[in-house]
Amino acid sequence: MKKTIVIIGAGVTGSAIARYLSRYDADILVLEKGEDVCTGTSKANSAIVHAGFDAKPGTLMAKYNLEGSEMMEDLSKELDIPYDRCGSLVVCLTEDGIPGLEALLEKGRQNGVRELEIIGRERLKEMEPNIADEAVAALWAPTGAIICPFELTIALAENAAENGVEFRFNTEVLRIQKDYHGFFIETGEGTVHADAVVNASGVYSDIFHNQVSEEKIHITPRKGEYELLDHEASGYVRHTVFQLPGPYGKGVLVTPTVHDNVLVGPTALDIEDREGTNTTAGGLREVQTKATLAMKDVPFRKTITSFAGLRAHEDRHDFILGEPKDAPFFFDAAGIESPGLTSAPAIGKALSEQIAERLGLSKKAEWKAERQGIVKAGELTLEARNELIRQNPLYGRIICRCESISEGEIVDAIHRPLGAKSLDGVKRRVRAGMGRCQAGFCSPRVMEILSRELGIPLSEVTKAGGKSRIITGVLKGAAPDEACEGKEA
Ligand SMILES: Cc1cc2nc3c(=O)[nH]c(=O)nc-3n(C[C@H](O)[C@H](O)[C@H](O)COP(=O)(O)OP(=O)(O)OC[C@H]3O[C@@H](n4cnc5c(N)ncnc54)[C@H](O)[C@@H]3O)c2cc1C
């Protein structure tokens, strides 16, 4: 009989494990409490593929950061997602800081990072014209890159689903109990039995680990706040610019994104609330103050939104991977804080090999490594776009004007494997609502498309699943759906 493996969590870690595990012959089930893939920390981070100079040599973080960074470009081709090796700079703002920069260079070399070098002020200024006048030198890491965290996570999960992995959303795991033949996993939707469990539940991963093991771990949610700047700020920064920690603290980064925005942040504040992803006036002030230490005239007037993510910081500050000694067949992917996004493919590959060996799984005869992304009509040549519109006129109807997203792309986002079911689901897949107006303009149109394509009343369409309905009342004398019919956006 086939072995059953349950993965808790459909963030980038759980999705990567699901994707690599789907190469093996087993029944794999992902249980996710959110309504979609990528609703936790994987949706709110700096989106950097770290080169790997920061982690302490010898740690799992250092190992999987480097391996993940080296896998990412090929993976982005297999999964048809954007990847840009823009390189990263760690800027030193005082002469006193140079030994710190040299120590970072040495740490990077010990970790096996290629092509690292320290550059002086002149070259730095050439590479990054808006660098602060105070900057004296920088560590240059050409292997640093940027990626889209939503597209990476969604693509990994879609590819896993195409290879037979089952995803159950809106399914919260409540408790795990070991028995002689595996695990009973109690969820809000009933109990599931599994031969092995993978714990990829992000900031909740200590809870499940501690239910099965006496070697206790402890996660603190560490909040990071950001500001995201409009496309109009594109070109302001060319590389990921970090600050060398100094007398002014750890600093924040300023980076381009793969979608031509500029991202500034994050802060770092330990909190108790595992769902505490609100931004604060103080946090955003700190982002602005610290960014201006390393970069001149940051165009903060172009800010279109702010957001916060929670790092799953474990007390020992390293990834916790594999079976605890006293809990065979329970596999942790816990404490996956930064560089977790970078490390995800390497963790997914290593952990799935470990699980396959322990369970005696054999590789499937056929496995599909490639996944076709959603066509980006706005990025096609005029001829190719016209041809696409001839084949399907929905690609000629622009729904999100800020990001130039057509109805054809939205319909594809809804109908592909693990398709979008909410406004946020559409937004993360095709960027409708990600632009300057932050969905103010296109939301009613996207709601109509969701309602039509999912066959649900307009009043049932949600922002992000659960109770997040957008229509809360009915106009006098009109049924909920009539109230919104015929509205032109
Ligand atoms: C501010 C910040 C900046 C960062 N920047 C970077 C960066 O630039 N580069 C980089 O490499 N890394 C970065 N990281 C780290 C990276 O984002 C994380 O390591 C990674 O996203 C963690 O993914 P995950 O899948 O482990 O967790 P998550 O994405 O949180 O996924 C866990 C999933 O488990 C689900 N879940 C939880 N409890 C249950 C339950 N009871 N039942 C069912 N499902 C459950 C959640 O809903 C969630 O979907 C950053 C993190 C933060 C916070």
XYZ file of C-alpha atoms and ligand atoms in Angstrom:
542
model
C 0.000 0.000 0.000
C 1.136 3.549 -0.774
C 2.487 5.570 2.141
C 0.549 8.679 3.133
C 2.435 11.881 3.904
C 0.766 14.991 5.296
C 2.464 18.370 4.919
C 1.186 21.126 7.211
C 1.381 24.523 5.521
C 1.315 25.742 1.920
C 3.897 28.504 2.201
C 7.052 28.422 0.119
C 8.601 25.726 2.361
C 5.609 23.349 2.331
C 5.058 23.927 -1.389
C 8.718 23.246 -2.213
C 8.667 20.052 -0.142
C 5.411 19.010 -1.869
C 6.945 19.661 -5.290
C 10.117 17.637 -4.726
C 8.278 14.905 -2.817
C 5.865 14.520 -5.743
C 8.728 12.806 -7.640
C 8.132 9.798 -5.398
C 5.336 7.276 -5.337
C 3.242 8.220 -2.289
C -0.095 9.817 -1.373
C 0.816 13.383 -0.450
C -1.663 15.748 1.159
C -1.036 19.400 2.029
C -3.244 20.835 4.779
C -3.463 24.634 4.797
C -5.546 26.765 7.128
C -5.674 29.674 4.679
C -7.920 29.808 1.626
C -4.980 29.623 -0.756
C -1.288 28.943 -1.203
C 1.063 31.688 0.080
C -1.075 33.380 2.711
C 1.564 33.424 5.501
C 5.107 34.831 5.692
C 5.857 33.760 2.127
C 3.668 36.589 0.863
C 5.356 39.368 2.878
C 9.143 39.520 2.699
C 11.981 41.261 0.848
C 11.889 38.831 -2.118
C 15.675 38.601 -2.189
C 17.573 35.512 -3.299
C 20.367 36.030 -0.787
C 23.864 35.307 -2.063
C 24.694 33.573 1.246
C 27.346 35.706 2.978
C 25.252 36.565 6.014
C 24.542 33.218 7.693
C 26.936 31.839 10.298
C 29.300 29.304 8.672
C 28.456 25.715 9.523
C 24.755 26.373 10.141
C 21.875 24.867 8.169
C 20.996 28.416 7.168
C 24.396 28.858 5.522
C 24.186 25.484 3.753
C 20.661 25.795 2.374
C 21.003 29.491 1.530
C 23.915 28.780 -0.796
C 22.313 25.672 -2.305
C 18.968 27.453 -2.784
C 20.615 30.476 -4.344
C 22.465 28.228 -6.781
C 19.300 26.315 -7.707
C 17.029 29.330 -8.148
C 17.843 30.430 -11.686
C 17.306 26.987 -13.232
C 14.202 26.502 -11.120
C 12.770 29.824 -12.319
C 13.134 28.552 -15.908
C 11.484 25.216 -15.087
C 8.586 26.930 -13.340
C 8.334 29.879 -15.765
C 8.638 32.599 -13.127
C 10.624 35.850 -13.081
C 14.150 35.919 -11.656
C 16.655 38.757 -11.908
C 20.265 38.406 -10.818
C 20.667 42.099 -10.066
C 23.385 41.516 -7.437
C 23.552 42.942 -3.934
C 25.651 45.516 -2.114
C 26.286 45.821 1.608
C 27.116 49.458 2.126
C 29.484 50.669 4.800
C 28.860 54.230 5.960
C 31.971 54.908 8.067
C 35.689 54.128 7.756
C 35.388 52.385 11.128
C 33.042 49.898 9.498
C 35.572 48.527 6.971
C 36.781 45.664 9.253
C 33.107 44.645 9.580
C 32.834 44.541 5.795
C 36.002 42.428 5.588
C 34.599 40.036 8.193
C 31.444 39.678 6.102
C 33.548 38.965 3.006
C 35.447 36.269 4.911
C 32.210 34.742 6.228
C 30.804 34.696 2.689
C 33.923 32.946 1.378
C 33.709 30.361 4.166
C 30.090 29.756 3.144
C 31.237 29.146 -0.444
C 29.726 32.300 -2.020
C 31.362 33.013 -5.380
C 32.636 36.320 -6.807
C 32.451 38.381 -3.620
C 34.590 41.520 -3.464
C 34.886 44.788 -1.590
C 34.521 47.832 -3.802
C 35.449 51.443 -3.060
C 33.345 54.555 -3.110
C 33.953 55.478 -6.765
C 32.818 52.162 -8.217
C 29.934 52.043 -5.764
C 28.759 55.483 -6.914
C 28.975 54.366 -10.555
C 26.928 51.259 -9.853
C 24.417 53.003 -7.614
C 24.195 56.744 -8.406
C 21.751 57.474 -5.550
C 24.001 56.053 -2.852
C 24.472 58.353 0.164
C 27.517 60.659 0.140
C 28.605 59.072 3.442
C 29.052 55.608 1.848
C 32.728 54.653 1.851
C 32.779 51.088 0.510
C 30.584 48.046 -0.083
C 30.622 44.276 -0.284
C 29.573 43.409 -3.844
C 27.815 40.062 -4.347
C 26.988 39.532 -8.034
C 25.162 36.268 -7.278
C 22.450 38.033 -5.238
C 19.108 38.113 -7.040
C 15.447 39.076 -6.767
C 12.357 36.973 -7.321
C 8.573 37.178 -6.925
C 7.700 35.301 -3.720
C 4.046 34.782 -4.735
C 4.906 33.392 -8.140
C 7.613 31.129 -6.705
C 5.292 29.679 -4.051
C 2.285 29.342 -6.356
C 4.379 27.771 -9.127
C 5.908 25.198 -6.753
C 2.435 24.295 -5.468
C 0.867 24.153 -8.954
C 3.657 21.915 -10.145
C 3.182 19.660 -7.106
C -0.572 19.502 -7.814
C 0.084 18.651 -11.471
C 2.240 15.801 -10.176
C -0.565 14.411 -8.025
C -0.265 16.199 -4.655
C -3.614 17.019 -3.046
C -4.062 20.433 -1.384
C -6.858 21.018 1.139
C -7.424 24.678 1.966
C -9.433 26.161 4.849
C -8.257 23.131 6.834
C -6.626 24.058 10.109
C -4.580 21.391 11.860
C -5.485 21.425 15.540
C -3.492 18.579 17.042
C -1.157 15.760 16.090
C -1.050 12.460 17.946
C 1.464 9.685 17.409
C 0.378 6.059 17.380
C 2.179 2.822 16.526
C 1.305 3.102 12.866
C 1.836 6.766 12.233
C -0.054 9.918 13.160
C -3.602 11.056 13.699
C -3.933 14.651 12.540
C -6.958 16.389 13.947
C -8.216 19.230 11.783
C -11.207 21.541 11.848
C -12.570 19.391 9.003
C -12.066 15.923 10.519
C -9.165 13.600 11.339
C -6.564 12.424 8.832
C -4.172 9.492 9.306
C -0.649 9.616 7.912
C 2.496 7.487 7.905
C 4.631 10.628 8.068
C 4.053 14.304 8.842
C 5.993 17.307 7.579
C 5.778 20.398 9.744
C 6.051 23.456 7.486
C 3.675 25.674 9.424
C 5.827 28.818 9.647
C 5.353 30.859 12.828
C 3.243 27.993 14.246
C 5.893 25.318 13.706
C 6.975 25.155 17.367
C 3.422 24.252 18.394
C 3.308 21.095 16.247
C 6.902 20.140 16.981
C 6.244 20.394 20.729
C 3.139 18.189 20.440
C 5.248 15.201 19.345
C 8.700 15.820 20.834
C 10.171 16.396 24.286
C 13.057 18.412 22.746
C 11.124 21.671 22.924
C 11.623 24.556 20.514
C 10.355 28.125 20.734
C 9.406 30.501 17.918
C 9.067 34.251 18.334
C 7.251 36.127 15.551
C 9.628 38.916 14.510
C 7.809 41.590 12.602
C 9.247 43.414 9.567
C 7.474 46.420 8.043
C 7.917 47.744 4.497
C 6.975 50.492 2.087
C 6.445 49.647 -1.588
C 7.020 52.375 -4.174
C 5.286 52.786 -7.522
C 6.763 51.954 -10.950
C 7.457 55.661 -11.305
C 10.338 55.117 -8.866
C 11.737 52.355 -11.108
C 15.439 52.894 -11.848
C 16.018 54.740 -8.576
C 17.966 51.716 -7.302
C 19.643 49.040 -9.487
C 20.886 46.473 -6.968
C 19.740 45.273 -3.579
C 21.337 47.748 -1.192
C 21.808 46.478 2.371
C 23.479 48.442 5.148
C 26.338 47.059 7.180
C 25.086 46.904 10.782
C 26.711 49.792 12.634
C 26.255 52.250 15.486
C 22.857 53.207 13.988
C 21.612 49.586 14.217
C 20.892 46.941 11.573
C 19.582 49.257 8.850
C 17.043 48.454 6.164
C 17.391 47.483 2.513
C 16.368 49.348 -0.611
C 15.853 47.120 -3.641
C 14.254 46.917 -7.039
C 11.597 44.221 -7.429
C 11.134 41.917 -10.418
C 8.004 43.922 -11.247
C 9.856 47.255 -11.422
C 8.780 48.652 -8.079
C 11.126 49.745 -5.302
C 10.875 48.028 -1.920
C 12.157 49.582 1.314
C 12.377 47.816 4.696
C 12.102 45.756 6.862
C 12.130 46.665 10.548
C 12.675 43.915 13.151
C 10.476 43.818 16.228
C 9.685 40.775 18.388
C 5.968 40.456 19.075
C 3.639 37.864 20.599
C 0.769 37.816 18.126
C 1.386 35.172 15.440
C -1.084 36.974 13.181
C 0.194 40.496 13.969
C 0.915 41.678 10.421
C -0.383 45.229 10.860
C 1.897 48.123 9.980
C 2.485 50.965 12.429
C 3.274 54.664 12.083
C 6.435 54.156 14.167
C 7.606 51.181 12.099
C 7.167 53.010 8.805
C 8.907 56.085 10.188
C 11.833 53.854 11.121
C 11.881 52.391 7.581
C 12.133 55.888 6.097
C 14.727 57.171 8.569
C 17.020 54.170 8.181
C 16.727 53.968 4.383
C 17.891 57.550 4.023
C 21.139 56.715 5.813
C 22.340 54.711 2.825
C 20.383 56.195 -0.094
C 19.799 59.829 -1.093
C 16.368 61.323 -1.741
C 14.418 58.052 -1.556
C 11.195 58.904 -3.444
C 8.842 58.050 -0.575
C 6.127 60.226 -2.162
C 5.723 57.338 -4.629
C 4.724 54.906 -1.857
C 1.662 52.928 -2.963
C 1.293 50.564 -0.036
C 2.881 49.297 3.156
C 2.840 45.791 4.601
C 4.421 43.616 7.281
C 5.608 40.012 7.511
C 6.549 37.795 10.471
C 9.852 35.935 10.664
C 9.573 32.545 12.439
C 12.550 33.245 14.704
C 13.617 30.182 16.726
C 15.704 30.833 19.870
C 18.800 29.111 18.369
C 18.523 31.163 15.161
C 18.905 28.258 12.756
C 16.607 26.141 10.613
C 15.293 23.005 12.322
C 15.091 20.288 9.709
C 14.333 16.575 9.803
C 13.219 14.116 12.482
C 13.547 14.932 16.172
C 15.259 11.999 17.957
C 12.096 11.074 19.840
C 9.588 11.512 16.994
C 10.360 9.176 14.094
C 8.542 9.944 10.833
C 7.760 13.515 11.944
C 9.846 15.831 9.778
C 10.388 19.430 10.841
C 10.886 22.370 8.524
C 10.665 24.743 11.477
C 12.218 28.094 12.345
C 12.407 28.926 8.642
C 13.150 32.630 8.924
C 15.256 34.548 6.406
C 16.864 33.238 4.150
C 13.907 30.832 3.994
C 12.636 31.987 0.624
C 16.067 31.501 -0.941
C 16.557 28.171 0.814
C 13.130 26.703 0.006
C 14.120 24.720 -3.117
C 17.179 23.251 -1.373
C 15.194 22.418 1.768
C 12.428 20.894 -0.383
C 14.880 18.701 -2.264
C 16.909 17.601 0.779
C 13.927 16.893 3.012
C 12.048 14.969 0.336
C 15.121 12.776 -0.291
C 15.368 12.145 3.464
C 11.653 11.281 3.710
C 11.823 9.022 0.647
C 14.731 7.109 2.123
C 13.089 6.699 5.533
C 9.784 5.519 4.032
C 11.415 3.427 1.307
C 9.694 5.356 -1.494
C 10.655 4.785 -5.102
C 10.735 7.431 -7.813
C 7.765 7.636 -10.175
C 8.359 6.528 -13.755
C 7.001 9.879 -14.938
C 7.330 13.246 -13.297
C 6.734 16.658 -14.822
C 9.411 19.175 -13.833
C 8.124 22.017 -16.015
C 5.188 24.244 -15.298
C 3.749 26.751 -17.726
C 3.083 30.156 -16.159
C 0.173 32.462 -16.911
C 0.824 34.280 -20.153
C 1.717 37.938 -19.500
C -0.038 39.651 -22.373
C 1.548 43.038 -21.605
C 5.033 41.590 -22.025
C 4.417 40.111 -25.505
C 5.426 41.752 -28.766
C 2.617 43.610 -30.512
C 2.279 40.832 -33.110
C 2.161 38.068 -30.501
C -0.350 40.025 -28.447
C -2.597 40.654 -31.449
C -2.492 36.946 -32.300
C -3.409 36.068 -28.709
C -6.342 38.488 -28.810
C -7.481 37.016 -32.133
C -7.524 33.568 -30.504
C -9.147 34.803 -27.297
C -10.627 38.333 -27.220
C -10.555 38.326 -23.384
C -6.818 39.148 -23.644
C -7.845 42.408 -25.306
C -9.986 43.582 -22.356
C -7.798 45.374 -19.828
C -9.209 45.008 -16.320
C -6.355 46.350 -14.164
C -5.142 49.518 -15.847
C -2.295 50.219 -13.417
C -0.592 46.884 -14.196
C -2.154 46.324 -17.653
C -3.752 43.000 -16.766
C -6.331 41.537 -19.135
C -9.452 39.502 -18.458
C -7.842 36.521 -20.206
C -5.056 36.437 -17.597
C -7.546 36.648 -14.723
C -9.671 33.831 -16.139
C -6.534 31.682 -16.500
C -5.568 32.484 -12.867
C -8.965 31.217 -11.722
C -9.053 28.012 -13.764
C -5.518 26.657 -13.507
C -4.598 23.982 -10.905
C -5.107 25.443 -7.394
C -6.722 28.468 -9.067
C -7.591 31.793 -7.446
C -10.827 31.964 -5.444
C -10.641 35.511 -4.084
C -9.486 39.013 -5.010
C -6.156 38.433 -3.243
C -5.760 35.084 -5.000
C -6.111 36.847 -8.365
C -3.826 39.647 -7.221
C -1.005 37.306 -6.211
C -1.230 35.336 -9.469
C -1.519 38.116 -12.066
C -0.977 41.413 -10.182
C -4.464 42.813 -10.832
C -4.819 45.266 -7.940
C -1.079 45.490 -7.177
C -0.586 48.847 -8.885
C -0.871 52.493 -7.992
C -4.615 52.504 -7.265
C -4.253 49.367 -5.099
C -7.361 47.716 -6.569
C -9.597 50.757 -6.080
C -10.471 50.720 -9.755
C -10.456 47.060 -10.830
C -11.922 45.308 -7.761
C -15.583 45.419 -8.945
C -14.574 44.044 -12.353
C -12.454 41.280 -10.837
C -15.322 40.429 -8.482
C -17.672 40.049 -11.454
C -15.189 37.766 -13.205
C -14.703 35.656 -10.050
C -18.463 35.391 -9.589
C -19.041 34.383 -13.219
C -16.135 31.919 -13.476
C -16.642 30.263 -10.067
C -20.426 30.195 -10.466
C -21.039 31.928 -7.135
C -23.190 34.980 -6.353
C -21.336 38.287 -6.332
C -22.169 38.640 -2.655
C -20.108 35.491 -1.935
C -16.908 36.841 -3.483
C -14.294 37.523 -0.796
C -11.131 39.557 -0.528
C -9.142 36.741 1.061
C -11.515 33.853 1.826
C -13.323 33.223 5.113
C -15.526 36.065 6.245
C -13.809 38.738 4.148
C -16.865 39.388 1.961
C -16.798 42.683 0.161
C -20.529 43.217 -0.216
C -21.868 43.777 3.260
C -25.301 45.214 2.534
C -27.936 45.485 -0.129
C -29.333 48.634 -1.721
C -32.942 49.235 -0.785
C -35.190 47.056 -2.947
C -32.403 45.194 -4.768
C -31.208 41.594 -4.413
C -27.467 41.372 -3.539
C -26.416 40.488 -7.056
C -28.742 42.961 -8.777
C -27.291 45.693 -6.602
C -23.977 45.285 -8.358
C -25.071 44.295 -11.836
C -24.340 46.584 -14.721
C -21.881 48.711 -12.786
C -19.099 49.883 -15.048
C -15.807 50.287 -13.250
C 10.327 40.714 6.993
C 10.820 39.469 6.309
C 11.741 39.553 5.278
C 12.227 38.406 4.665
N 13.027 38.532 3.579
C 13.501 37.419 2.968
C 14.307 37.513 1.803
O 14.495 38.591 1.238
N 14.846 36.380 1.303
C 14.648 35.173 1.868
O 15.221 34.208 1.422
N 13.812 35.037 2.940
C 13.226 36.129 3.473
N 12.373 36.020 4.537
C 12.057 34.702 5.047
C 10.995 33.997 4.222
O 9.944 34.876 3.859
C 10.446 32.847 5.061
O 11.528 32.097 5.539
C 9.535 31.930 4.264
O 8.550 32.659 3.577
C 8.896 30.955 5.229
O 8.036 30.135 4.501
P 7.199 29.017 5.234
O 6.500 28.264 4.168
O 8.091 28.266 6.151
O 6.177 29.818 6.157
P 4.789 30.485 5.740
O 4.866 31.162 4.443
O 4.337 31.281 6.901
O 3.847 29.237 5.545
C 3.340 28.489 6.615
C 1.935 28.085 6.258
O 1.441 27.231 7.262
C 0.072 27.502 7.427
N -0.344 27.052 8.750
C 0.064 27.517 9.954
N -0.571 26.881 10.945
C -1.387 25.978 10.355
C -2.315 25.035 10.856
N -2.561 24.901 12.153
N -2.985 24.267 9.972
C -2.782 24.403 8.637
N -1.945 25.303 8.115
C -1.244 26.076 8.958
C 0.004 29.013 7.295
O -1.307 29.449 6.992
C 0.997 29.281 6.180
O 0.390 29.310 4.920
C 11.817 37.143 5.123
C 10.876 37.073 6.141
C 10.342 38.212 6.697
C 9.261 38.113 7.708
